[in-house]
Short mmCIF file of C-alpha atoms in Angstrom, two decimals:
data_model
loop_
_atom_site.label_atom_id
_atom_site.label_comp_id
_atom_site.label_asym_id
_atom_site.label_seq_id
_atom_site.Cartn_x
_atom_site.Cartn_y
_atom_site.Cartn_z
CA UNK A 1 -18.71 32.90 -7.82
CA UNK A 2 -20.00 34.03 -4.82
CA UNK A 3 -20.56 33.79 -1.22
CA UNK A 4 -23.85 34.01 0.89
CA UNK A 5 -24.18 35.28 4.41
CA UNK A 6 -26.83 35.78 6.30
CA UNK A 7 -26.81 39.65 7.90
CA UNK A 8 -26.63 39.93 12.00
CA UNK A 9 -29.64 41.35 11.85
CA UNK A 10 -31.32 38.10 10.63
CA UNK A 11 -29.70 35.65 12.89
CA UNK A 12 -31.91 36.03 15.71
CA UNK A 13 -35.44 35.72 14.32
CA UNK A 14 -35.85 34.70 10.47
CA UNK A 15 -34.71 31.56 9.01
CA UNK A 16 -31.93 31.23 6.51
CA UNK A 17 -32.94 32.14 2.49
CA UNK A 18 -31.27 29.63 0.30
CA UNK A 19 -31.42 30.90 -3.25
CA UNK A 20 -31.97 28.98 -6.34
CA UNK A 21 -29.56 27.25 -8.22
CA UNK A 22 -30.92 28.91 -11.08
CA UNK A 23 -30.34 32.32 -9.28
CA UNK A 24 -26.89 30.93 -8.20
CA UNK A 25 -25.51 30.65 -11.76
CA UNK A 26 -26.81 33.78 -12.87
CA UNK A 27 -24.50 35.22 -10.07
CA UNK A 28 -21.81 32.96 -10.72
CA UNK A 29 -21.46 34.98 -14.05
CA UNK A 30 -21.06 38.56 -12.11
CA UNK A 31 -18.19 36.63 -10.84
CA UNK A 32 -15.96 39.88 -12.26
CA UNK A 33 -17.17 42.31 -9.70
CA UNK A 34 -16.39 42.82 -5.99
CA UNK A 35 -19.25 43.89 -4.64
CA UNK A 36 -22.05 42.31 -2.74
CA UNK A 37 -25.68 42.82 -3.55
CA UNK A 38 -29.07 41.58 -1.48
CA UNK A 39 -31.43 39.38 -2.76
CA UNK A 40 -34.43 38.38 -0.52
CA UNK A 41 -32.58 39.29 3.04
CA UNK A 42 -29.49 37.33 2.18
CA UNK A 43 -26.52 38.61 1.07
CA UNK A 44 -24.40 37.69 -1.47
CA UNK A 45 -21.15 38.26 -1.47
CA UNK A 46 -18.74 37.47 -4.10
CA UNK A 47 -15.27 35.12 -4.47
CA UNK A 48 -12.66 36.91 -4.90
CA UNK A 49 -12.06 38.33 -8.44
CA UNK A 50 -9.47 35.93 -10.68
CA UNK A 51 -8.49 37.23 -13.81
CA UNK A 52 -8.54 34.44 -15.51
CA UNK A 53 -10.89 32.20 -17.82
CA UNK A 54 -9.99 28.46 -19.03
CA UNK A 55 -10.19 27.63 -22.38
CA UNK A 56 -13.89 26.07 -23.34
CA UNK A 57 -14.02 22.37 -22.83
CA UNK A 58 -14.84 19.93 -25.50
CA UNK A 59 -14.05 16.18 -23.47
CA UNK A 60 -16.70 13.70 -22.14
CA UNK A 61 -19.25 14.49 -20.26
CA UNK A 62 -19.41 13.67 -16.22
CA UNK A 63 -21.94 11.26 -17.27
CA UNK A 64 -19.67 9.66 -19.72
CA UNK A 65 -16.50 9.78 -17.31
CA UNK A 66 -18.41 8.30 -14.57
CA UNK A 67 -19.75 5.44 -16.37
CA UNK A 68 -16.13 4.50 -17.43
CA UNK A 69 -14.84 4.72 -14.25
CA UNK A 70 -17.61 2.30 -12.94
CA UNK A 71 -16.99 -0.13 -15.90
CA UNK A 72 -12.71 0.24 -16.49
CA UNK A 73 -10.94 1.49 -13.32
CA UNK A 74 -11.36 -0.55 -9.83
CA UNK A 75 -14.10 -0.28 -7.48
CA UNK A 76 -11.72 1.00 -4.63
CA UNK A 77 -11.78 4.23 -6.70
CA UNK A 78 -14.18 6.36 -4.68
CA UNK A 79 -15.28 9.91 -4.91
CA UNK A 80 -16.28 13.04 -3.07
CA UNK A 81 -19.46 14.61 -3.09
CA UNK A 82 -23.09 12.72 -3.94
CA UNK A 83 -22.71 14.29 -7.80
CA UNK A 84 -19.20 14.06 -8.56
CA UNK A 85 -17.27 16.79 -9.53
CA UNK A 86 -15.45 16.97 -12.68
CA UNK A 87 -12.60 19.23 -12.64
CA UNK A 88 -10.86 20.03 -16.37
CA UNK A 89 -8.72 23.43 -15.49
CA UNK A 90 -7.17 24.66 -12.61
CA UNK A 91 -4.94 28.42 -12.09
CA UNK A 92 -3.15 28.69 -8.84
CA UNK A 93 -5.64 28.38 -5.45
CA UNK A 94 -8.32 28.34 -8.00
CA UNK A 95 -10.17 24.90 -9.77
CA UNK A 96 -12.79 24.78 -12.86
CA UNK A 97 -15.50 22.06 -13.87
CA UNK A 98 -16.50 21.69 -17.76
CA UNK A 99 -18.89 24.44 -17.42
CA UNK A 100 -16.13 26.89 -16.01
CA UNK A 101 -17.95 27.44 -12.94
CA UNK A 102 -14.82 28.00 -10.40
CA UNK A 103 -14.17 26.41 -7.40
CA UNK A 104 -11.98 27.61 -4.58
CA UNK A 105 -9.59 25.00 -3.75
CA UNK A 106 -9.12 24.31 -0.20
CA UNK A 107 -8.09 20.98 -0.48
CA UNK A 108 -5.08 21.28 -2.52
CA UNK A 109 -5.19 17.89 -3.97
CA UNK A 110 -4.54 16.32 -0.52
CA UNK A 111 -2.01 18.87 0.57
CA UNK A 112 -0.30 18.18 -2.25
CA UNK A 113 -0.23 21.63 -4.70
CA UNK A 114 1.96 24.12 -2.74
CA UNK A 115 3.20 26.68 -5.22
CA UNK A 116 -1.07 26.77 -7.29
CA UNK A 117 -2.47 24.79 -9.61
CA UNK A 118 -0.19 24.81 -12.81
CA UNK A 119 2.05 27.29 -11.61
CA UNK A 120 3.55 28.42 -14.72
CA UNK A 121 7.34 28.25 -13.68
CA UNK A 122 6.78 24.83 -12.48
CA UNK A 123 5.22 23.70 -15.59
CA UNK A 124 7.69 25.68 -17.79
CA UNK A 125 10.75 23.53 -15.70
CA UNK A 126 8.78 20.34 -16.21
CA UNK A 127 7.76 20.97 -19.84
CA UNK A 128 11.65 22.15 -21.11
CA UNK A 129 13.42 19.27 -18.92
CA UNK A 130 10.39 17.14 -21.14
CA UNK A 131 11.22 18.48 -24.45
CA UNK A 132 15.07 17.65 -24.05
CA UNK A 133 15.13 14.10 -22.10
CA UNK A 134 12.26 12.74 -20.51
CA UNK A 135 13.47 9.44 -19.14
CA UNK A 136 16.86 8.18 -18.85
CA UNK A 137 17.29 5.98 -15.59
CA UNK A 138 20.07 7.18 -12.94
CA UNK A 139 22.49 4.53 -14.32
CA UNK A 140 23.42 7.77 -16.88
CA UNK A 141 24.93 11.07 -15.55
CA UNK A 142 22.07 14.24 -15.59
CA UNK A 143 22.06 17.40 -13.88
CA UNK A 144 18.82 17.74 -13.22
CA UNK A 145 19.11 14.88 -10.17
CA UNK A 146 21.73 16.55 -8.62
CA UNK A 147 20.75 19.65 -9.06
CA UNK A 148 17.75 18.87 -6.47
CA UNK A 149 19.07 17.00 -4.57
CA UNK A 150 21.95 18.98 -3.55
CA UNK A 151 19.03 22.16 -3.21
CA UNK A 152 16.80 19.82 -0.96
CA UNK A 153 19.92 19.03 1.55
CA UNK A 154 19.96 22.30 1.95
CA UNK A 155 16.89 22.51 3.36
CA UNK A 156 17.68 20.40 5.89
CA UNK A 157 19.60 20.42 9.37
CA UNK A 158 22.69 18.43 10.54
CA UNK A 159 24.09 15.82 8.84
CA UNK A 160 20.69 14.99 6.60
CA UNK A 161 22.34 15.50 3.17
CA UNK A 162 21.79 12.91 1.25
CA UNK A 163 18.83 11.85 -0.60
CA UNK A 164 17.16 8.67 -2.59
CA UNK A 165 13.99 9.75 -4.77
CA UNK A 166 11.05 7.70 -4.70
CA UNK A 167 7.60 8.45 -6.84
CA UNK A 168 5.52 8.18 -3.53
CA UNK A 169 4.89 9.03 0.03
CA UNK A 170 4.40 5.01 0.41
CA UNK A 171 7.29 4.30 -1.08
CA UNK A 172 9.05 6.57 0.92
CA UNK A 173 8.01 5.40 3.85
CA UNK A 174 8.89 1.52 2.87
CA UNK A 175 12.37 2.61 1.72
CA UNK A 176 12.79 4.65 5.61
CA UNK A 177 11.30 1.82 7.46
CA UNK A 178 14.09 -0.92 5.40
CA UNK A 179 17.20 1.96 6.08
CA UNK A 180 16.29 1.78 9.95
CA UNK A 181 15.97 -2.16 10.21
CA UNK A 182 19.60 -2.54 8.23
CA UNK A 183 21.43 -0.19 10.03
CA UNK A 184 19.99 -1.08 13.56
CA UNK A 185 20.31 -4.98 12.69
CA UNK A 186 16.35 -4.98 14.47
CA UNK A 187 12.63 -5.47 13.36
CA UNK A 188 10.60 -3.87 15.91
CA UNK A 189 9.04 -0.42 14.28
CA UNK A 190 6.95 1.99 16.57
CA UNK A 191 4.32 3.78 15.14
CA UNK A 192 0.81 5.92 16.01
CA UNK A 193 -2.15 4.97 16.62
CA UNK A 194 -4.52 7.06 14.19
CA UNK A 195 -0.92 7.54 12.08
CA UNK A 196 -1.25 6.77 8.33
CA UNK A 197 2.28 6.00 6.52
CA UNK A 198 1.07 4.34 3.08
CA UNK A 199 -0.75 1.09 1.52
CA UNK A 200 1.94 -1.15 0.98
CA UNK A 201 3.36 -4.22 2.93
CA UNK A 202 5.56 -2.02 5.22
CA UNK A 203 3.66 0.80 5.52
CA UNK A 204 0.08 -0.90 5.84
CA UNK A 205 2.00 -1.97 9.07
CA UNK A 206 2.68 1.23 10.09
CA UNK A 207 -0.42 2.50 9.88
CA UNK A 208 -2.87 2.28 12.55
CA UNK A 209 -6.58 3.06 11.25
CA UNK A 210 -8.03 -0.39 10.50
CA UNK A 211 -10.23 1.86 7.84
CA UNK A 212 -6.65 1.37 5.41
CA UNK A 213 -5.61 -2.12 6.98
CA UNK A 214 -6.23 -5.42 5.04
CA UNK A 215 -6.06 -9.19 6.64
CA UNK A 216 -2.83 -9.64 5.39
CA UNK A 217 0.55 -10.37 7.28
CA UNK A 218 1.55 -7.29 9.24
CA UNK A 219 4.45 -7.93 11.76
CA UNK A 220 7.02 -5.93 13.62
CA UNK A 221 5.28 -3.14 14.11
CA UNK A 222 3.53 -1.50 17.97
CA UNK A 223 1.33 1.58 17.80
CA UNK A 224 1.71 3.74 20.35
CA UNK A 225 -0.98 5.87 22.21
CA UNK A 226 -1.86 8.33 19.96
CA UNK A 227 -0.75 12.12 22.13
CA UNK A 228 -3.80 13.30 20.55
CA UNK A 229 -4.91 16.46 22.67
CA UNK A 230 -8.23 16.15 21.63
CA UNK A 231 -9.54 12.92 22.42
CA UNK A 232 -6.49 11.78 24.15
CA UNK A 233 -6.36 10.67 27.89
CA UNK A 234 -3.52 13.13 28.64
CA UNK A 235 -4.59 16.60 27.26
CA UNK A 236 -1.68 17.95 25.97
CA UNK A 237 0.94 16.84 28.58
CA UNK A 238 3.33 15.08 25.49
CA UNK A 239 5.50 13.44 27.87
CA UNK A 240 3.01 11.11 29.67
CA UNK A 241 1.73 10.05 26.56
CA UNK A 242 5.63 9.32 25.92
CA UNK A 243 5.93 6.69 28.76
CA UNK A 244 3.40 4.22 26.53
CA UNK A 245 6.72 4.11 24.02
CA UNK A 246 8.69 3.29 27.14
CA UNK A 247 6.53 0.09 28.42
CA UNK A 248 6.37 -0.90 24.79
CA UNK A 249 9.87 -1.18 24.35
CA UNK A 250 10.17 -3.17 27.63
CA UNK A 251 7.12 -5.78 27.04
CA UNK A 252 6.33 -6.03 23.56
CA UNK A 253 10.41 -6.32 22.07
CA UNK A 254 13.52 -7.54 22.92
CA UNK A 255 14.14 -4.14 24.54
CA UNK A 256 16.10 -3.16 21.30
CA UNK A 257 14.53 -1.48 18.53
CA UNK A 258 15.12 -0.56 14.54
CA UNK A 259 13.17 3.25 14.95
CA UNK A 260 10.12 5.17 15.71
CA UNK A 261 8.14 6.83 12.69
CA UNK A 262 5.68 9.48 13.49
CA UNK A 263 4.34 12.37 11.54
CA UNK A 264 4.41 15.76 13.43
CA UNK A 265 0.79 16.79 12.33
CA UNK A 266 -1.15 13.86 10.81
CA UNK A 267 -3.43 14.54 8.16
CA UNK A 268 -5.52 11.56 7.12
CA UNK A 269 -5.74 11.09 10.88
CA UNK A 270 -7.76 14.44 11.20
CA UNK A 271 -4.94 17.23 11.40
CA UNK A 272 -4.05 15.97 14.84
CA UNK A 273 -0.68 17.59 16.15
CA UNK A 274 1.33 16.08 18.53
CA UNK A 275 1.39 17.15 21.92
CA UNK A 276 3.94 19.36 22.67
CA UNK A 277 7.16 17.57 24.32
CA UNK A 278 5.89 13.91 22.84
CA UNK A 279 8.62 13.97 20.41
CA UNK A 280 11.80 14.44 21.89
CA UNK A 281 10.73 12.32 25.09
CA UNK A 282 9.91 9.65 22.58
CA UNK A 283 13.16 10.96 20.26
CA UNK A 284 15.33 9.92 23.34
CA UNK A 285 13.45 6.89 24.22
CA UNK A 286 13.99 5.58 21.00
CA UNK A 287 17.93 6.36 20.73
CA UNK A 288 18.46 4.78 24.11
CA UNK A 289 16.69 1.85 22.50
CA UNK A 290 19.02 1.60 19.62
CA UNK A 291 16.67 3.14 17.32
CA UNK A 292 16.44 6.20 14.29
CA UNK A 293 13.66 8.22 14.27
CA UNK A 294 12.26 8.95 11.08
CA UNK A 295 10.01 12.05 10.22
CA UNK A 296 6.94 11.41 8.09
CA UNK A 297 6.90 14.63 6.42
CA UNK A 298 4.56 13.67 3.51
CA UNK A 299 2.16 16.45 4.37
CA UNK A 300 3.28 18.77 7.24
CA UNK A 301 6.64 19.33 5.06
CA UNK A 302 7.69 22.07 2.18
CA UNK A 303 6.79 25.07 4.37
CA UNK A 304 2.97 24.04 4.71
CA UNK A 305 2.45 24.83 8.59
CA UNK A 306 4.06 27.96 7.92
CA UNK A 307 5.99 28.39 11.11
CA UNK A 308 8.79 26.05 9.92
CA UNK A 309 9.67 24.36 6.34
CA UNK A 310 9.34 20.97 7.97
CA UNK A 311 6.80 19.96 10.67
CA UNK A 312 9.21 18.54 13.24
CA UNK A 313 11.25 21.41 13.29
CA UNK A 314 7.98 22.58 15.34
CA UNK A 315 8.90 20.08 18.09
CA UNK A 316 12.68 21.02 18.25
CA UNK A 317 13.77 17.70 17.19
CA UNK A 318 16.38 16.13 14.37
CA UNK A 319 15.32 12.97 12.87
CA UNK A 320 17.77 10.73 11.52
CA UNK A 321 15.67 9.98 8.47
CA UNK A 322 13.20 12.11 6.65
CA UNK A 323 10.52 11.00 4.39
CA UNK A 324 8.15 13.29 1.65
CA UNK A 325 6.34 13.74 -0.84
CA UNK A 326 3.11 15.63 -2.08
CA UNK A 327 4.87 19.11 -1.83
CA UNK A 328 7.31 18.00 -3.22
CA UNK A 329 6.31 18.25 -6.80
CA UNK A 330 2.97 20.43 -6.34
CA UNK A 331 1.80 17.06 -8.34
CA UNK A 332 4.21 15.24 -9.54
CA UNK A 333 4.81 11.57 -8.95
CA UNK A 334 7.39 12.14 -6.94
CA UNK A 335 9.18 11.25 -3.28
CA UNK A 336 12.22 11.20 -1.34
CA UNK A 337 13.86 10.07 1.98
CA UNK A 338 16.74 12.05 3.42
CA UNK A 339 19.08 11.01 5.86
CA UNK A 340 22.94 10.49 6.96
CA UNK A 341 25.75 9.35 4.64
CA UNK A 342 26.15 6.61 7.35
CA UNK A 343 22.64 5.56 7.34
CA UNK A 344 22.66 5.64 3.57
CA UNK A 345 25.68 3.62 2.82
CA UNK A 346 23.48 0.67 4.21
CA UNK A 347 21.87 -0.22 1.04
CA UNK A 348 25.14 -0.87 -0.80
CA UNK A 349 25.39 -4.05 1.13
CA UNK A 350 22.99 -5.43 -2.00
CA UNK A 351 21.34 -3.84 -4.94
CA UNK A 352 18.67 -1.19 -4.36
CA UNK A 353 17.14 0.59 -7.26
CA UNK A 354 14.24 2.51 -8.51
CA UNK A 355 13.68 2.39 -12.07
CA UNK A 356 11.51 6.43 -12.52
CA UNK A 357 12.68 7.62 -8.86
CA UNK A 358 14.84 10.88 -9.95
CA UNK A 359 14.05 11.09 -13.38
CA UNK A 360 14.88 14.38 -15.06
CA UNK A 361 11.14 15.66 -15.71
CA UNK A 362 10.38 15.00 -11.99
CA UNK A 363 13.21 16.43 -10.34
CA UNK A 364 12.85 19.56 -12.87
CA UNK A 365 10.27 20.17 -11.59
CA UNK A 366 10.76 19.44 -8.08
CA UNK A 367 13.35 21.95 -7.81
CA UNK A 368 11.39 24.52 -9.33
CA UNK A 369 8.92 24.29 -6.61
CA UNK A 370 11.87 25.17 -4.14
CA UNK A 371 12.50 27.73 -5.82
CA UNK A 372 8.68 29.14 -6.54
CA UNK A 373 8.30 28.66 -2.55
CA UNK A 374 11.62 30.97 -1.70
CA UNK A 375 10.53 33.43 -4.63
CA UNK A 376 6.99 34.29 -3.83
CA UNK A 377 8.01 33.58 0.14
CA UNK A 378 5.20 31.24 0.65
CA UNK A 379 6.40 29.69 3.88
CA UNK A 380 5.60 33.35 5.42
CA UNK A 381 2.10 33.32 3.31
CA UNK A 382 1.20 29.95 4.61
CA UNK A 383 1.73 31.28 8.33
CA UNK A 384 0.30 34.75 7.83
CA UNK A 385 -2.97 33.58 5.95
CA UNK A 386 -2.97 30.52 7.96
CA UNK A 387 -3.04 32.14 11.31
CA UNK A 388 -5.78 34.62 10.04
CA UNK A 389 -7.68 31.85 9.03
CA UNK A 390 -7.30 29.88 12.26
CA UNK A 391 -8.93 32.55 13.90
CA UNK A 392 -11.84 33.20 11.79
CA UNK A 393 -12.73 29.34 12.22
CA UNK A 394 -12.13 29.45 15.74
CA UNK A 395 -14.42 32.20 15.90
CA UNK A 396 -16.67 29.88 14.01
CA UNK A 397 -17.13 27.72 17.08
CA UNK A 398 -18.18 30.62 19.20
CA UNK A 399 -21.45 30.61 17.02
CA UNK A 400 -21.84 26.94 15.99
CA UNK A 401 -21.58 24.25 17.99
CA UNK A 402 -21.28 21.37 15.99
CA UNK A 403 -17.57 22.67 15.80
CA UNK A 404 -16.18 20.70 18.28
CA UNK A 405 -11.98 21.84 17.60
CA UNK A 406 -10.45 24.12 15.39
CA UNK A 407 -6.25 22.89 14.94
CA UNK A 408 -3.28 22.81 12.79
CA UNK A 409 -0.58 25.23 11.44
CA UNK A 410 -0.20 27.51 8.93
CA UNK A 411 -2.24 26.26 5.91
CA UNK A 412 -2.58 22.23 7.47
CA UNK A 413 -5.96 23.10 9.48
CA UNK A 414 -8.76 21.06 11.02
CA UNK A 415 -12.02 21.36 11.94
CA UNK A 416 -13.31 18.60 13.87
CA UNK A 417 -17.43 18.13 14.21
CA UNK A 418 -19.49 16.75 16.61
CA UNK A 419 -23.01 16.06 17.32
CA UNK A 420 -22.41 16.90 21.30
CA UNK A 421 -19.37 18.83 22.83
CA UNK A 422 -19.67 17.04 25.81
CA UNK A 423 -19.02 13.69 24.66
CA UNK A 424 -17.33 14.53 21.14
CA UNK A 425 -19.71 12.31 19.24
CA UNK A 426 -18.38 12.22 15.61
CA UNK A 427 -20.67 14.30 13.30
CA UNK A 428 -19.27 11.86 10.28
CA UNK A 429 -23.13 12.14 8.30
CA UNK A 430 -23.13 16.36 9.02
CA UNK A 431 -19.43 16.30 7.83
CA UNK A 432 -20.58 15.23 4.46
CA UNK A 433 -23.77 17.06 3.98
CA UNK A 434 -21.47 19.95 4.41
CA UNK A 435 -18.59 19.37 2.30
CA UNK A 436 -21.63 18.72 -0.71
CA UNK A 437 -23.14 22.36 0.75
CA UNK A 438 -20.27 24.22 0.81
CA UNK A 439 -18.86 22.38 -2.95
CA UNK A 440 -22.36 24.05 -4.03
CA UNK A 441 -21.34 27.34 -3.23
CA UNK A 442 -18.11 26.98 -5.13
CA UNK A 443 -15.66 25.86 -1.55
CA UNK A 444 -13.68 22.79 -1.89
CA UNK A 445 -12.78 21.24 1.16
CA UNK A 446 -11.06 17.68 2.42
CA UNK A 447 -12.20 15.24 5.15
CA UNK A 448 -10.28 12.94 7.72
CA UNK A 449 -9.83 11.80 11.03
CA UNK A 450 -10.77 8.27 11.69
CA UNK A 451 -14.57 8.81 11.84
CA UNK A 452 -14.88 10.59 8.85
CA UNK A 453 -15.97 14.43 10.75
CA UNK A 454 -12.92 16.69 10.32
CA UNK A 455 -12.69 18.95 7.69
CA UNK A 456 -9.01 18.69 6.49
CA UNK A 457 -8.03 22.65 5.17
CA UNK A 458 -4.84 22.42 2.92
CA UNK A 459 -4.88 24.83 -0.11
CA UNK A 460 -2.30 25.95 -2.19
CA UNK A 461 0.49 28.10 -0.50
CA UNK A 462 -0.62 31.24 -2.61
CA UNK A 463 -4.16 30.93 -0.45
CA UNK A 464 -5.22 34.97 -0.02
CA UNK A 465 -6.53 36.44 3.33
CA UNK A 466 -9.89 37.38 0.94
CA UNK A 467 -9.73 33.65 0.10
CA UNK A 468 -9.98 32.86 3.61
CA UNK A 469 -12.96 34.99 4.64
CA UNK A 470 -14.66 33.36 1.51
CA UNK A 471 -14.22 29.82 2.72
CA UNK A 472 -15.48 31.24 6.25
CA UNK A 473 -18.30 33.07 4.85
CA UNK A 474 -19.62 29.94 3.49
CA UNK A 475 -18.98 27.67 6.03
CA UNK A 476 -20.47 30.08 8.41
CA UNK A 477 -23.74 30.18 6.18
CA UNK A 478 -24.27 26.28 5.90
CA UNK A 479 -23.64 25.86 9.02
CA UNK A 480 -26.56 28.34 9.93
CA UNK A 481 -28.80 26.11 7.89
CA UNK A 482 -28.58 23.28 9.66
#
């Protein structure tokens, strides 16, 4: 597969070549070789060489899938890209349709594959624990529980050691949300505004986009201003943006509240991290209020923004409860919340159980990912590849302006795009046309934010500095079209 950039030279006074699609899969089969070569004044350069080739596909065709989607599976089921994609192999940072035309993943499933597409000790962990016991339920004794949890504790600082395994982010977040209100003997939850925390009862509440909120009964929750230092009314002063938790507190509840749920860089929101010194203004705000504070670390966690393993270690903050998922299994169905033995003991007062959270494939395979992400040290990959990346996009909006901010950490990046700088009109139609550009030069990319115009960057962990000046090379190049 390969990249194609238009030389310095050309910039200034010719307008871009686009090549062929026919001339574009006639490359795509060079895909081998390093080297660039120049084909009427464009250049094309080359992914990075993979050695690997997927097995020849024999399933449905996307016509086929497609229609069965339409006629089985429910409407709400959208998809990316204005001819659908269908993916049937995927190797590490690296994706395949049923052609074997690769892909370069830089959307990792929704921040969700950390350690590659079927990495092959996670799959060996998953497809042994499989071969021996599948499914038992946590009412029998297995190692395989216990074995995680104990190594995911240790991840953790303070007194955050023990752990209840869910098979979602939402779930997660419902089962956090329930610990705070028992233990505080309160309702009153404080979230974000832009924050997204799951589609259930609980979390719909949480969330604050009305994009993922349905007219149904949502109580006992306030959104707070969002300390977005983009578009926010503060900048990036975090602790005036703090005060809008104070007057909540004091006019919208009985002054008391059950806890304060936040995520330290939210990702459906548009990769928007929190201004520094929002969360431990808010952290103490909430304490004083008889509140927990619970970390949503469905995306930012398992060593994604590189810097830290967990996003609100970036802030300097403990929470008292931790939520994830995603990472967590690098696909798996699977979630958890962490928090204190004396939080935990709470749901003993009645019977709280989860019929597949912790079952012995899942956690398998969970704790192989810990260990695939301390083996091939990808928390120091994610910040060294991510930082070089950050720059190359942020040198992007030196040349183009319809990049309006470049953000994130480590491998959790955003690009936000706007039709004026000035007035940070959303670019949502441009965002789209791009995404289905760059997908056509073999880049796979994510979108967010509330308006539909940030590109959301979250590839696998094992994402390679030449991977990086791929994505860039493209980006650059449709961007130059426009």
């Amino acid at each position: 597969m390969q990249r194609i950039i238009k030389p310095k030279a050309v910039l200034s006074r010719r307008k871009p070549i686009i090549l062929s699609r026919q001339s574009l899969s006639t490359l795509s089969q060079q895909s081998h070789s390093s080297t660039s070569i120049q084909e009427n004044d464009a250049f094309v350069s080359q992914m990075p060489p993979f050695d690997y080739t997927p097995p020849p596909y024999s399933g449905p065709s996307t016509e086929e899938i497609l229609r069965k989607r339409q006629q089985y599976l429910s409407p709400a089921i959208c998809h990316f890209y204005k001819k659908p994609l269908n993916l049937v192999d995927g190797k590490m940072q690296y994706l395949f349709d049923e052609k074997g035309r690769r892909y370069l993943d830089a959307f990792g499933g929704i921040a969700t594959v950390c350690c590659g597409h079927c990495h092959p000790e996670v799959v060996d962990a998953i497809v042994n624990q499989t071969k021996r016991l599948q499914h038992s339920t946590v009412l029998y004794l297995n190692h395989a529980i216990a074995d995680f949890a104990e190594a995911l504790a240790s991840k953790l600082p303070g007194d955050l050691k023990v752990v209840f395994f869910t098979n979602s982010g939402t779930e997660a977040n419902e089962l956090a949300m329930l610990l705070a209100r028992l233990y505080t003997g309160y309702h009153d939850i404080i979230s974000l505004r832009n924050s997204y925390h799951g589609n259930a009862a609980g979390t719909m509440g949480a969330t604050a986009q009305s994009n993922y909120k349905f007219n149904v009964m949502q109580t006992g929750v306030h959104h707070a201003l969002n300390p977005d230092q983009y578009r926010g009314i503060f900048g990036s002063d975090g602790p005036k943006y703090a005060k809008d938790v104070e007057d909540l507190i004091t006019y919208g509840t009985c002054g008391c509240v059950a806890g304060f749920i936040a995520e330290a860089i939210q990702g459906v929101g548009g990769i928007l991290e929190l201004a520094p010194g929002y969360l431990p203004a808010v952290y103490s705000t909430i304490r004083k209020a008889g509140g927990l504070c619970i970390a949503d670390e469905v995306q930012s966690g398992f060593a994604r923004i590189g810097s830290h393993f967990w996003g609100f270690e970036g802030h300097g903050v403990v929470p008292d409860i931790v939520t994830m998922a995603k990472g967590i299994g690098n696909g798996i169905p699977i979630g958890a919340v962490v928090t204190t033995p004396e939080i935990a003991n709470v749901l003993t007062r009645r019977n709280y159980f989860n019929t597949f959270g912790g079952n012995p494939m899942c956690t398998a395979g969970g704790l192989a990912v810990l260990r695939v992400i301390e083996k091939e040290k990808l928390q120091q990959n994610a910040f060294t590849v991510g930082s070089y990346l950050k720059e190359r996009l942020t040198s992007l909006k030196g040349k183009h302006e319809i990049i309006g901010d470049v953000r994130g950490r480590g491998l959790m990046l955003g690009v936000e795009l706007v039709q004026d700088r000035e007035l940070k009109t959303p670019a949502k139609v441009e965002t789209a046309h791009l995404m289905d550009e760059m997908k056509e030069l073999g880049v796979l990319i994510g979108k967010g934010g509330f308006f539909g115009n940030v590109f959301r960057i979250t590839p696998p962990l094992c994402f390679k500095k030449e991977d990086a000046d791929y994505l860039v090379g493209v980006m650059d190049f449709v961007m130059s079209k426009m």
